[in-house]
């Protein structure tokens, strides 16, 4: 019965294998899958341990949290960190897989039979590329949702909403001939409910120059669909004396109540499918979209990065064991992986600062890693 239940699943996996009629590529795929899974388990275990200690230390001083609660929070926070370090899992997994093939002389037999390095590196790279696509469409949204829930739970445990830690809040809205700059001293636990709010209203003249028109101060302001609702508001314009206070005042708004405050969320808590909408909303609100555009391009380049790291791991494992020097090559491969990670962080910082274009900052590390891998394979194969 168990074999009958497993057969459809195994048949599905076999059908998804583009090399299902080739034993060599299928064997390499199986070996790489086992190695990738082992490397991923090691990386995940380290992250779980680090996050558990971090959460216990940070929350232990604020509230009485049980061990099970800490484990639950750890499981919600860790996936985001695991996704950041996934390229290393593919680098280490590829190194382990091909070094083992080399130690068992299987790689030697392949090379002696005239099999090109491209033939057994390509299946591993394509496998990593496919996993990168799954990371973008499935794993990233799941990790983002868990991260967002983690932030909310931690805010409730510490009895302090995340938005209160951000100090003053600034928004901008408007289109056509009018722009409104909004400043609030704080935001309530209910997103969109601001306290100590000031609205500066500007008219845009024929030369596209903003001209100050009036100021509105309110004790509270709530963003609803299509308008702001102000309480205890007082209006003052440049054309006349201050208007008596309003108990309730409404101001038209083109901001979306569900998205206007999403810019305060970290990029890690925003899933891939919501990034384009959030970027557009921030543009309407007049805020910088660099961080979210960079995150979008980095996610889109994820499959290429995974494939590049896998190819790099393979190319540093092709040297015959009897020639020696394998340990040095493995260390060189790991060192190159850390260099690529550093370059990725450097380009991210430069992109956020506006030193280089966002597109270049998001794609350059993955492209450079792939070019380095292809260059090393060509050098190894053709001298």
Coordinates of C-alpha atoms in Angstrom, one line a residue:
X1 CA 0.0 0.0 0.0
X2 CA 2.8 2.5 0.9
X3 CA 4.6 1.7 -2.4
X4 CA 1.3 2.3 -4.3
X5 CA 0.8 5.6 -2.6
X6 CA 4.3 6.8 -3.3
X7 CA 4.4 5.7 -7.0
X8 CA 2.3 8.7 -8.3
X9 CA 4.5 11.1 -6.5
X10 CA 7.7 9.5 -7.8
X11 CA 6.3 9.4 -11.3
X12 CA 5.5 13.1 -11.1
X13 CA 9.1 13.9 -10.0
X14 CA 10.4 11.7 -12.8
X15 CA 8.2 13.4 -15.3
X16 CA 9.5 16.9 -14.2
X17 CA 13.1 15.7 -14.8
X18 CA 14.0 16.9 -18.4
X19 CA 16.8 14.3 -18.4
X20 CA 14.7 11.4 -17.3
X21 CA 15.9 9.3 -20.3
X22 CA 19.5 10.0 -19.4
X23 CA 21.0 8.0 -16.5
X24 CA 24.0 10.2 -16.1
X25 CA 22.2 13.5 -15.7
X26 CA 19.5 11.9 -13.5
X27 CA 22.2 10.4 -11.2
X28 CA 23.9 13.8 -10.9
X29 CA 20.5 15.5 -10.2
X30 CA 19.8 12.9 -7.4
X31 CA 23.3 13.5 -5.9
X32 CA 22.9 17.3 -6.0
X33 CA 19.4 17.2 -4.5
X34 CA 20.7 15.2 -1.5
X35 CA 23.7 17.5 -1.1
X36 CA 21.5 20.7 -1.4
X37 CA 19.1 19.3 1.2
X38 CA 22.0 18.5 3.6
X39 CA 23.5 21.9 3.2
X40 CA 20.2 23.6 3.7
X41 CA 19.6 21.6 6.9
X42 CA 22.9 22.7 8.2
X43 CA 22.4 26.4 7.4
X44 CA 18.8 26.2 8.8
X45 CA 20.0 24.6 12.0
X46 CA 22.6 27.3 12.6
X47 CA 20.0 30.1 11.9
X48 CA 17.5 28.4 14.2
X49 CA 20.0 28.3 17.0
X50 CA 21.1 31.9 16.5
X51 CA 17.5 33.2 16.3
X52 CA 16.4 31.2 19.3
X53 CA 19.2 32.7 21.4
X54 CA 18.5 36.2 20.0
X55 CA 14.7 36.1 20.7
X56 CA 15.2 34.7 24.2
X57 CA 17.7 37.4 25.0
X58 CA 15.7 40.3 23.6
X59 CA 12.2 39.3 24.8
X60 CA 13.3 37.8 28.1
X61 CA 14.0 41.2 29.5
X62 CA 10.7 42.6 28.4
X63 CA 8.1 39.9 29.2
X64 CA 7.7 36.4 30.6
X65 CA 7.8 34.3 27.4
X66 CA 7.6 30.5 27.5
X67 CA 10.0 28.3 25.7
X68 CA 7.3 27.1 23.3
X69 CA 6.4 30.7 22.4
X70 CA 10.1 31.4 21.7
X71 CA 10.2 28.4 19.4
X72 CA 7.1 29.6 17.6
X73 CA 8.6 33.1 17.1
X74 CA 11.9 31.5 16.0
X75 CA 10.1 29.5 13.3
X76 CA 8.4 32.7 12.1
X77 CA 11.5 34.8 11.9
X78 CA 14.0 32.3 10.7
X79 CA 12.7 31.7 7.1
X80 CA 13.6 35.2 6.1
X81 CA 17.2 34.8 7.3
X82 CA 17.4 31.4 5.6
X83 CA 16.4 32.9 2.2
X84 CA 19.2 35.4 2.6
X85 CA 21.7 32.7 3.0
X86 CA 20.3 30.2 0.5
X87 CA 23.1 31.0 -2.1
X88 CA 25.6 29.6 0.4
X89 CA 23.5 26.5 0.7
X90 CA 23.7 25.9 -3.0
X91 CA 27.5 26.7 -3.0
X92 CA 28.2 24.3 -0.2
X93 CA 25.8 21.7 -1.6
X94 CA 27.5 21.8 -5.0
X95 CA 30.9 21.5 -3.4
X96 CA 29.8 18.5 -1.3
X97 CA 28.1 16.8 -4.2
X98 CA 31.0 17.0 -6.7
X99 CA 33.7 16.4 -4.1
X100 CA 32.0 13.2 -3.2
X101 CA 31.7 12.2 -6.8
X102 CA 35.4 12.9 -7.2
X103 CA 36.3 10.9 -4.1
X104 CA 34.4 7.9 -5.4
X105 CA 36.2 8.2 -8.7
X106 CA 32.9 8.6 -10.4
X107 CA 33.9 12.0 -11.7
X108 CA 37.1 10.5 -13.0
X109 CA 35.2 7.9 -14.9
X110 CA 32.9 10.5 -16.5
X111 CA 35.9 12.6 -17.6
X112 CA 37.7 9.4 -18.9
X113 CA 34.6 8.6 -20.9
X114 CA 34.8 12.0 -22.6
X115 CA 32.0 13.6 -20.8
X116 CA 32.3 17.4 -20.8
X117 CA 32.2 19.4 -17.6
X118 CA 29.3 21.3 -19.0
X119 CA 27.3 18.1 -19.2
X120 CA 27.3 17.4 -15.4
X121 CA 27.4 21.1 -14.3
X122 CA 24.4 22.1 -16.3
X123 CA 21.8 19.8 -14.6
X124 CA 22.9 21.1 -11.1
X125 CA 22.7 24.7 -12.3
X126 CA 19.3 24.3 -13.8
X127 CA 18.1 22.6 -10.7
X128 CA 19.2 25.6 -8.6
X129 CA 17.6 27.9 -11.2
X130 CA 14.3 26.1 -10.8
X131 CA 14.5 26.3 -7.0
X132 CA 15.2 30.0 -7.4
X133 CA 11.9 30.4 -9.3
X134 CA 10.1 28.6 -6.5
X135 CA 11.8 30.9 -4.0
X136 CA 10.4 34.0 -5.8
X137 CA 6.9 32.7 -6.2
X138 CA 6.3 30.6 -3.1
X139 CA 9.0 30.7 -0.4
X140 CA 9.4 34.5 -0.4
X141 CA 5.7 35.2 0.1
X142 CA 5.5 32.6 2.9
X143 CA 8.6 33.9 4.6
X144 CA 7.3 37.5 4.3
X145 CA 3.9 36.6 5.8
X146 CA 5.6 34.9 8.7
X147 CA 8.0 37.8 9.2
X148 CA 5.1 40.3 9.3
X149 CA 3.2 38.1 11.8
X150 CA 6.4 37.9 13.9
X151 CA 6.7 41.7 14.0
X152 CA 3.0 42.0 15.2
X153 CA 3.4 39.3 17.9
X154 CA 6.6 40.9 19.2
X155 CA 4.9 44.3 19.3
X156 CA 2.0 42.8 21.3
X157 CA 4.4 40.9 23.7
X158 CA 6.5 44.0 24.4
X159 CA 3.3 46.1 24.8
X160 CA 4.6 48.6 22.2
X161 CA 3.3 48.8 18.6
X162 CA 6.0 48.9 16.0
X163 CA 4.8 52.2 14.6
X164 CA 5.4 54.0 17.9
X165 CA 9.1 53.4 17.6
X166 CA 9.3 55.3 14.3
X167 CA 8.8 58.8 15.8
X168 CA 7.2 61.4 13.5
X169 CA 5.4 60.1 10.4
X170 CA 5.4 61.9 7.1
X171 CA 3.1 61.4 4.1
X172 CA 2.4 63.2 0.9
X173 CA -0.6 63.1 -1.4
X174 CA -1.9 65.0 -4.3
X175 CA -2.2 65.1 -8.0
X176 CA -2.7 67.7 -10.7
X177 CA -2.7 71.2 -9.2
X178 CA -2.5 70.4 -5.5
X179 CA -0.1 68.8 -3.1
X180 CA -0.5 68.1 0.6
X181 CA 2.3 67.3 3.0
X182 CA 1.2 65.5 6.2
X183 CA 3.1 65.2 9.4
X184 CA 1.9 63.2 12.5
X185 CA 3.6 63.0 15.9
X186 CA 2.6 59.4 16.3
X187 CA 0.4 56.6 15.0
X188 CA -2.1 54.6 17.0
X189 CA -2.2 50.8 17.1
X190 CA -4.8 51.0 14.4
X191 CA -2.9 51.6 11.2
X192 CA -4.1 54.9 9.5
X193 CA -5.1 56.5 12.8
X194 CA -2.7 59.4 13.4
X195 CA -2.3 61.8 16.4
X196 CA -1.0 65.4 16.5
X197 CA -1.4 65.9 12.7
X198 CA -0.6 68.9 10.6
X199 CA -1.6 69.3 6.9
X200 CA 0.3 71.7 4.7
X201 CA -1.7 72.4 1.5
X202 CA 0.2 73.7 -1.6
X203 CA -1.1 74.8 -5.0
X204 CA 1.0 74.0 -8.1
X205 CA 1.2 77.1 -10.4
X206 CA 1.7 77.2 -14.1
X207 CA 5.5 76.8 -13.7
X208 CA 5.0 73.7 -11.6
X209 CA 6.2 75.6 -8.4
X210 CA 4.4 74.7 -5.2
X211 CA 2.8 77.8 -3.5
X212 CA 1.7 77.5 0.1
X213 CA -2.0 78.0 0.6
X214 CA -3.1 76.9 4.1
X215 CA -2.3 74.8 7.1
X216 CA -4.6 72.5 9.0
X217 CA -3.8 71.2 12.5
X218 CA -5.9 68.4 14.0
X219 CA -5.8 66.4 17.2
X220 CA -6.5 63.2 15.4
X221 CA -6.8 62.1 11.7
X222 CA -8.0 58.8 10.3
X223 CA -7.4 57.8 6.7
X224 CA -10.5 56.2 5.1
X225 CA -11.3 55.2 1.6
X226 CA -11.3 58.4 -0.4
X227 CA -10.8 61.0 2.4
X228 CA -9.1 62.0 5.7
X229 CA -11.4 62.4 8.7
X230 CA -10.0 65.0 11.1
X231 CA -11.1 65.7 14.7
X232 CA -10.7 68.9 16.6
X233 CA -9.1 70.6 13.5
X234 CA -8.1 74.2 13.1
X235 CA -7.4 75.8 9.7
X236 CA -5.2 78.8 8.9
X237 CA -4.6 80.2 5.4
X238 CA -2.3 83.0 4.0
X239 CA -5.4 84.9 2.8
X240 CA -7.2 85.4 6.0
X241 CA -7.4 84.8 9.8
X242 CA -7.6 81.4 11.4
X243 CA -11.0 79.6 11.0
X244 CA -12.8 78.5 14.1
X245 CA -12.1 74.9 15.1
X246 CA -14.0 72.1 13.5
X247 CA -15.2 69.2 15.5
X248 CA -15.0 67.0 12.4
X249 CA -13.4 67.9 9.0
X250 CA -13.0 65.8 5.9
X251 CA -10.3 66.2 3.3
X252 CA -10.3 64.3 0.0
X253 CA -7.5 61.8 -0.4
X254 CA -6.1 59.5 -3.2
X255 CA -4.2 57.3 -0.7
X256 CA -5.1 53.7 -0.2
X257 CA -5.7 53.1 3.5
X258 CA -4.4 49.5 3.1
X259 CA -1.2 50.5 1.4
X260 CA -0.3 54.1 2.4
X261 CA 1.6 53.0 5.5
X262 CA 3.2 49.9 4.0
X263 CA 6.4 51.9 3.4
X264 CA 7.1 51.6 7.1
X265 CA 7.3 47.8 6.7
X266 CA 10.7 46.3 6.2
X267 CA 11.5 45.0 2.8
X268 CA 11.8 41.5 4.3
X269 CA 8.1 41.7 5.4
X270 CA 6.9 42.6 1.9
X271 CA 6.2 39.6 -0.3
X272 CA 7.3 39.6 -4.0
X273 CA 3.8 39.8 -5.4
X274 CA 3.0 43.0 -3.5
X275 CA 6.2 44.9 -4.3
X276 CA 5.0 46.4 -7.6
X277 CA 1.9 47.8 -6.0
X278 CA 3.8 49.1 -3.0
X279 CA 6.3 50.8 -5.3
X280 CA 3.5 52.5 -7.2
X281 CA 1.8 53.6 -4.0
X282 CA 5.0 55.1 -2.6
X283 CA 5.5 57.0 -5.9
X284 CA 2.0 58.5 -5.5
X285 CA 2.7 59.4 -1.9
X286 CA 6.0 61.1 -3.0
X287 CA 8.3 58.8 -1.1
X288 CA 11.5 57.1 -2.3
X289 CA 11.0 53.7 -3.8
X290 CA 14.7 52.8 -4.0
X291 CA 14.6 50.1 -1.3
X292 CA 11.6 48.3 -2.8
X293 CA 12.8 48.5 -6.4
X294 CA 16.2 47.1 -5.3
X295 CA 14.4 44.3 -3.4
X296 CA 12.3 43.5 -6.5
X297 CA 15.4 43.3 -8.8
X298 CA 17.3 41.2 -6.3
X299 CA 14.4 38.7 -6.1
X300 CA 14.1 38.6 -9.9
X301 CA 17.9 37.8 -10.1
X302 CA 17.6 35.1 -7.4
X303 CA 17.4 32.1 -9.9
X304 CA 20.5 33.3 -11.7
X305 CA 22.4 33.8 -8.4
X306 CA 21.5 30.2 -7.3
X307 CA 22.6 28.8 -10.6
X308 CA 25.9 30.8 -10.5
X309 CA 26.7 29.7 -7.0
X310 CA 26.0 26.1 -7.9
X311 CA 28.3 26.3 -11.0
X312 CA 31.0 27.9 -8.9
X313 CA 30.8 25.1 -6.3
X314 CA 31.1 22.5 -9.1
X315 CA 34.0 24.1 -10.9
X316 CA 36.1 24.1 -7.7
X317 CA 35.6 20.4 -7.3
X318 CA 36.7 19.2 -10.8
X319 CA 40.4 18.7 -10.0
X320 CA 41.4 15.1 -9.8
X321 CA 41.9 13.9 -6.3
X322 CA 45.2 12.1 -7.1
X323 CA 46.7 15.5 -8.2
X324 CA 46.2 16.9 -4.7
X325 CA 45.3 20.5 -3.8
X326 CA 41.5 19.7 -3.4
X327 CA 41.3 21.3 0.1
X328 CA 42.8 24.5 -1.2
X329 CA 40.3 24.6 -4.1
X330 CA 37.4 24.0 -1.8
X331 CA 38.5 26.8 0.5
X332 CA 39.0 29.1 -2.5
X333 CA 35.4 28.3 -3.6
X334 CA 34.0 29.1 -0.2
X335 CA 36.1 32.3 -0.1
X336 CA 34.8 33.4 -3.5
X337 CA 31.2 32.8 -2.3
X338 CA 31.8 35.2 0.6
X339 CA 33.4 37.7 -1.8
X340 CA 30.2 37.6 -3.9
X341 CA 28.1 38.0 -0.8
X342 CA 30.1 41.1 0.1
X343 CA 29.8 42.5 -3.4
X344 CA 26.1 41.9 -3.3
X345 CA 25.9 43.9 0.0
X346 CA 28.2 46.6 -1.5
X347 CA 26.1 47.0 -4.6
X348 CA 22.9 47.1 -2.5
X349 CA 24.3 50.0 -0.4
X350 CA 25.4 51.8 -3.5
X351 CA 22.0 51.4 -5.1
X352 CA 20.1 52.6 -2.0
X353 CA 22.4 55.7 -1.9
X354 CA 21.8 56.4 -5.6
X355 CA 25.4 56.0 -6.5
X356 CA 24.5 53.4 -9.2
X357 CA 21.2 52.6 -10.9
X358 CA 18.8 50.3 -9.0
X359 CA 18.7 47.8 -11.9
X360 CA 22.5 47.6 -12.0
X361 CA 22.7 47.2 -8.2
X362 CA 20.1 44.3 -8.2
X363 CA 21.4 42.3 -11.1
X364 CA 25.2 42.9 -11.2
X365 CA 26.2 40.4 -8.4
X366 CA 24.3 37.6 -10.0
X367 CA 25.6 38.3 -13.5
X368 CA 29.2 38.7 -12.3
X369 CA 28.9 35.4 -10.4
X370 CA 27.6 33.6 -13.4
X371 CA 30.3 35.1 -15.7
X372 CA 33.0 34.1 -13.2
X373 CA 31.6 30.5 -13.1
X374 CA 31.4 30.2 -16.9
X375 CA 35.0 31.6 -17.2
X376 CA 36.4 29.1 -14.7
X377 CA 34.6 26.2 -16.4
X378 CA 35.9 27.3 -19.8
X379 CA 39.4 27.6 -18.4
X380 CA 39.2 24.2 -16.7
X381 CA 37.7 22.5 -19.7
X382 CA 39.7 24.1 -22.5
X383 CA 42.8 25.3 -20.6

